[in-house]
Coordinates of C-alpha atoms and ligand atoms in Angstrom, one line a residue:
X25 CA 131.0 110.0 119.9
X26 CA 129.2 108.2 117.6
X27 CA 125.8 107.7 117.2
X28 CA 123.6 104.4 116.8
X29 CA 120.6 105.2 114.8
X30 CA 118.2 102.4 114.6
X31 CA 116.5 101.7 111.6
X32 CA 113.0 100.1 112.0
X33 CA 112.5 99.0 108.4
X34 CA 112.1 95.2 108.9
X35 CA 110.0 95.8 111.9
X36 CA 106.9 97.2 109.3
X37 CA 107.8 94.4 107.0
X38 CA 107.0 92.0 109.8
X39 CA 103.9 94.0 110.4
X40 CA 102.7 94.3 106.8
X41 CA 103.4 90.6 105.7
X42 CA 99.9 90.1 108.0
X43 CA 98.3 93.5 107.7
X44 CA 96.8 95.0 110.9
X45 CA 99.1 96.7 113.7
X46 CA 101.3 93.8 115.0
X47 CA 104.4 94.2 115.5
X48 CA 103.4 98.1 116.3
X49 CA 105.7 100.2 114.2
X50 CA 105.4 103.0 116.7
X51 CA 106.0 100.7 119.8
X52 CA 108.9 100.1 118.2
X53 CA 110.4 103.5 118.0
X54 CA 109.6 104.7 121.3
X55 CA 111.1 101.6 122.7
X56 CA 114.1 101.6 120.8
X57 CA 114.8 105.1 122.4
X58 CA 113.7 104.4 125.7
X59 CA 116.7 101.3 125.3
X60 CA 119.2 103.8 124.4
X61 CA 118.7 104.1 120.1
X62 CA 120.2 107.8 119.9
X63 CA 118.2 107.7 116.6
X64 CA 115.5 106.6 114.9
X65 CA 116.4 105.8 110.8
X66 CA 113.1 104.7 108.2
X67 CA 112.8 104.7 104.5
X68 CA 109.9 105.2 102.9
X69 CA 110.1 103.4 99.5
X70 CA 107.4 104.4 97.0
X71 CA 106.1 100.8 97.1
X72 CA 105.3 101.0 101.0
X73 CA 106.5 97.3 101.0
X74 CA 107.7 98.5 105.0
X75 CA 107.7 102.2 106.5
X76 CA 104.8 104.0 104.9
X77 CA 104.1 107.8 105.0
X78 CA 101.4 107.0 107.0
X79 CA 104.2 105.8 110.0
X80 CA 106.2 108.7 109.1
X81 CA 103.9 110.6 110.4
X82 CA 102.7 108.8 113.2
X83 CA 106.2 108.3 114.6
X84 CA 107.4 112.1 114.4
X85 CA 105.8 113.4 117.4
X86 CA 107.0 110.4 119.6
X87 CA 110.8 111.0 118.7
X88 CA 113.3 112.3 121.2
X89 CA 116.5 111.7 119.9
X90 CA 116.9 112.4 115.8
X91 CA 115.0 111.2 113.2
X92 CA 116.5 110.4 110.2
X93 CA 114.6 109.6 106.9
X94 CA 116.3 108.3 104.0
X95 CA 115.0 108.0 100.2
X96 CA 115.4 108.8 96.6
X97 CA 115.3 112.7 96.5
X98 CA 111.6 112.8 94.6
X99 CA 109.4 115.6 95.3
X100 CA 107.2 113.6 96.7
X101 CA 110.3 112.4 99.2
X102 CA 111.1 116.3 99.8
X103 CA 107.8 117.4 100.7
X104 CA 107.5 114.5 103.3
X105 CA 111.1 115.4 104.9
X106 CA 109.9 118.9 105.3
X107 CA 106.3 118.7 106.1
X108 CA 108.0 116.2 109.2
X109 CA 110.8 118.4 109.4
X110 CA 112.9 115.2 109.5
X111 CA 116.1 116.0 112.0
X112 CA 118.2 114.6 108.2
X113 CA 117.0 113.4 104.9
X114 CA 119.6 110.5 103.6
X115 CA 119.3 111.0 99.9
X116 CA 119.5 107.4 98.2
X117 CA 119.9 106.9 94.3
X118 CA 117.6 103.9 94.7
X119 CA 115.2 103.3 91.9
X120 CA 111.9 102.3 93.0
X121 CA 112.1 98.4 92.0
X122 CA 115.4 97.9 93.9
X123 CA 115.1 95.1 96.2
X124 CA 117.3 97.3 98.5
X125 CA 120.2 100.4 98.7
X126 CA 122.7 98.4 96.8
X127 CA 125.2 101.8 96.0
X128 CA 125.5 104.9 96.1
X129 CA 125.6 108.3 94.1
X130 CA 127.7 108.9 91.4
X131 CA 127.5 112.7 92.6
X132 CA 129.6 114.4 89.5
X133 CA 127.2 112.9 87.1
X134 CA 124.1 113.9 89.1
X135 CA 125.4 117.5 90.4
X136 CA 122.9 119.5 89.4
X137 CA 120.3 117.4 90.9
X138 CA 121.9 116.7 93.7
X139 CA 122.6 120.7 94.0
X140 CA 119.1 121.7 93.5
X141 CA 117.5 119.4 96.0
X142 CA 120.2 119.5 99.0
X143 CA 119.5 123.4 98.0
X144 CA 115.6 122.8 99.0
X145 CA 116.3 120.7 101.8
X146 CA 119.0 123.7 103.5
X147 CA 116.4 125.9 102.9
X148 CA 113.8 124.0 104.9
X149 CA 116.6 123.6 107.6
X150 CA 117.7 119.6 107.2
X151 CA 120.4 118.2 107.6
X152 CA 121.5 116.3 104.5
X153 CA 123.7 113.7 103.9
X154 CA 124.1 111.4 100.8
X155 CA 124.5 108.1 100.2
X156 CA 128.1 107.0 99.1
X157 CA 130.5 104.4 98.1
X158 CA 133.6 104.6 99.3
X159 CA 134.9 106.5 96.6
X160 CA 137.0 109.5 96.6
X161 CA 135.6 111.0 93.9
X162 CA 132.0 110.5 95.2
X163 CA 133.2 112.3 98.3
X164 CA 134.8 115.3 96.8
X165 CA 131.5 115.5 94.8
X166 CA 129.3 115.4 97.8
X167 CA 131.3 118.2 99.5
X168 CA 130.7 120.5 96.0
X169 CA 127.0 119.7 95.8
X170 CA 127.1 121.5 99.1
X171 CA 125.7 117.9 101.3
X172 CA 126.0 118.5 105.4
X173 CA 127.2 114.8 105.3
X174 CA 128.2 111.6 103.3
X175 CA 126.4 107.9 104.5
X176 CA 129.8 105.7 103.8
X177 CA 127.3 102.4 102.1
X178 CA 129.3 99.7 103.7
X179 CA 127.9 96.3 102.8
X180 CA 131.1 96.1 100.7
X181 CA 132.9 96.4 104.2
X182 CA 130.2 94.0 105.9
X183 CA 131.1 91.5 102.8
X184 CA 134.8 91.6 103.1
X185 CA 135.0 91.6 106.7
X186 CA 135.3 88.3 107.5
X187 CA 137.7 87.7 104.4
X188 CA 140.6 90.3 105.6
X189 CA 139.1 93.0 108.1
X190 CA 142.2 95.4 107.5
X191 CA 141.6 95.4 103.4
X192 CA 138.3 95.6 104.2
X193 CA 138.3 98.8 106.1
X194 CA 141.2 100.5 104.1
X195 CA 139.1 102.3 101.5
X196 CA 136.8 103.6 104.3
X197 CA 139.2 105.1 106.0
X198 CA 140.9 106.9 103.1
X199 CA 136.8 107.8 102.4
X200 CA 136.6 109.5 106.2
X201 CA 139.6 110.9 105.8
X202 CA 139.0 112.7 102.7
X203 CA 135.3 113.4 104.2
X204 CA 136.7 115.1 107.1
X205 CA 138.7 117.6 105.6
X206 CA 136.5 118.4 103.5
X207 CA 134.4 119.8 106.5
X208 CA 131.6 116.8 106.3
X209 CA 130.1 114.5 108.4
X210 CA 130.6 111.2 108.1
X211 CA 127.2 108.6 108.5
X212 CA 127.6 105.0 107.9
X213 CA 125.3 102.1 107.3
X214 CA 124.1 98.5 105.3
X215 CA 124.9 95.4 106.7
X216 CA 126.7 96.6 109.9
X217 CA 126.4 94.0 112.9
X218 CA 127.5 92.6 115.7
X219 CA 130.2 90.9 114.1
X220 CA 131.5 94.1 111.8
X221 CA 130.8 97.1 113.6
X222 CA 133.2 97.4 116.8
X223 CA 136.1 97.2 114.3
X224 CA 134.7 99.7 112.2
X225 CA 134.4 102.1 115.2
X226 CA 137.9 101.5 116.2
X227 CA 139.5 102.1 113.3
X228 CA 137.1 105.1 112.2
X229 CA 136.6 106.4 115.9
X230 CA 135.1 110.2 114.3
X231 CA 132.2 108.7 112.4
X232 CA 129.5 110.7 113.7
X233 CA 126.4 108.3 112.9
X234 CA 125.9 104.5 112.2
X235 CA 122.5 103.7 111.0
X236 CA 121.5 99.8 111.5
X237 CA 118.7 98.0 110.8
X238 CA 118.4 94.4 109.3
X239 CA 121.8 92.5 111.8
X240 CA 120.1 94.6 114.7
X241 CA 116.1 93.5 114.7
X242 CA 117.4 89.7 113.1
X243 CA 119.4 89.7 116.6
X244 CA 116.0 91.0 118.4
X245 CA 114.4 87.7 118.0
X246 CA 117.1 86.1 120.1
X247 CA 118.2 88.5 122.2
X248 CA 115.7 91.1 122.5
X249 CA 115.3 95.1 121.5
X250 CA 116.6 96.0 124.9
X251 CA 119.8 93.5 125.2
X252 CA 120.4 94.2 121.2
X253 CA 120.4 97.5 121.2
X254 CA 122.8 97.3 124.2
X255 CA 125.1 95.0 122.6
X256 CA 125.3 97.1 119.5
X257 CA 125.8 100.6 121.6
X258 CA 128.6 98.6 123.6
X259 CA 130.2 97.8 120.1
X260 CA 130.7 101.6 119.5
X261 CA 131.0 103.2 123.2
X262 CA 132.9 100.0 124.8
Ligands
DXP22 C1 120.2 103.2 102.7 C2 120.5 101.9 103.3 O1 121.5 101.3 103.1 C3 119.5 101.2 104.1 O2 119.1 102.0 105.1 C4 118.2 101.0 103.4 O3 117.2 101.8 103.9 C5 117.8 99.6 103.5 O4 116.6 99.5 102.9 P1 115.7 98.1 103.1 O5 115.5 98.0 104.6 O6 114.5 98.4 102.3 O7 116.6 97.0 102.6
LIG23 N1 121.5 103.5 106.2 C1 121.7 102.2 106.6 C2 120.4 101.8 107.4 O1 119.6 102.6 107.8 C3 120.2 100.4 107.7 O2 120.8 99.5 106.8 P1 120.7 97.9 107.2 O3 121.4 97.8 108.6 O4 119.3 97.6 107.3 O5 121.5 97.2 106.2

């Protein structure tokens, strides 16, 4: 069954375009859980312009289902995961300027990095899972760096959608399929919503993990956390 991870990104860039404590970052997470989230997803950028350490830190002792923290694999980055023990660390290839994930690895040209930190990660006992296009070659390389996981980075499903929803889904599925036997998990997120993600479950039923963030708390201030989150778990367990 697969999992809806909510990522509470936008909620601490509502609270930092004011300063101060509103909307509460941690409120957030422990209500998103108590309304069903089977996962709580932030992302530390090195610029703080949202999650900062400082909420990393705070929110780790209020989580009860998985907490999943995604960034470029910096030291910095890998001593946070494991001082937290983060449930998984995403590993992004994001450079710090980038206004957001926009791609993912190209994991033959960065095996030995990506070896070496997964490696560090295993050892502290995280799960790991990197960051992907849906790209065969990306996936066999994930598999040989020795990742727990891929995250399949669908905004190019979320952007095609609409256009043709089969051609949109078709290189995702040969991605998944590849993915799973190869023996990894399969994580996906960027840009799902309630428009995308239903079809996305149906026609990839075995992905384990779907983290969403900006469709989910845009819908909040309509619908409300509670009803959202709702809606988007009845889009993957109908
Ligand atoms: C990795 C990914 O696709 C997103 O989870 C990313 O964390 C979004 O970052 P922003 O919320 O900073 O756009
Ligand atoms: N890994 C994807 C994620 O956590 C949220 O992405 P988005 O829904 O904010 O685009």
């Amino acid at each position: 069954m697969t999992r809806l991870s909510v990522n509470i990104n936008k909620i601490a860039t509502l609270r930092n375009s004011r300063g101060g404590k509103i909307p509460n970052v941690l409120d957030a997470a422990i209500n998103c859980q108590k309304f069903g989230a089977e996962g709580i997803t932030v992302h530390p950028r090195p610029d703080e312009r949202h999650i900062t350490r400082k909420d990393v830190y705070d929110i780790k002792p209020h989580i009860t289902t998985e907490f999943n923290i995604e960034g470029y694999p910096s030291d910095d980055f890998i001593k946070l995961v494991t001082d937290i023990q983060a449930d998984q660390a995403t590993l992004v290839p994001d450079e710090p300027g980038q206004l957001t994930s926009d791609h993912g690895w190209n994991t033959v040209k960065h095996h030995d990095f990506l070896v070496d930190v997964i490696g560090r990660l295993k050892a502290a006992g995280i799960r790991t899972s990197i960051f992907v296009d849906p790209d065969l070659h990306a996936v066999e390389g994930a598999a040989k760096v020795g990742a727990d996981r891929i995250e399949l980075y669908t905004e190019p499903y979320a952007t095609m959608y609409p256009l043709d929803p089969d051609k949109a889904i078709a290189p995702f599925i040969d991605s998944a399929k590849l993915a799973r036997q190869l023996n990894l998990g399969i994580n996906a997120g960027h840009d799902l919503s309630l428009k995308n993600l239903k079809f996305l479950i149906d026609k990839i039923p075995y992905i384990d993990e779907v983290s969403i963030g900006h469709a989910l708390i845009a819908d909040a201030l309509y619908l409300g956390l509670k009803n959202t989150i709702h809606e988007y778990l009845e889009c993957i367990q109908p």
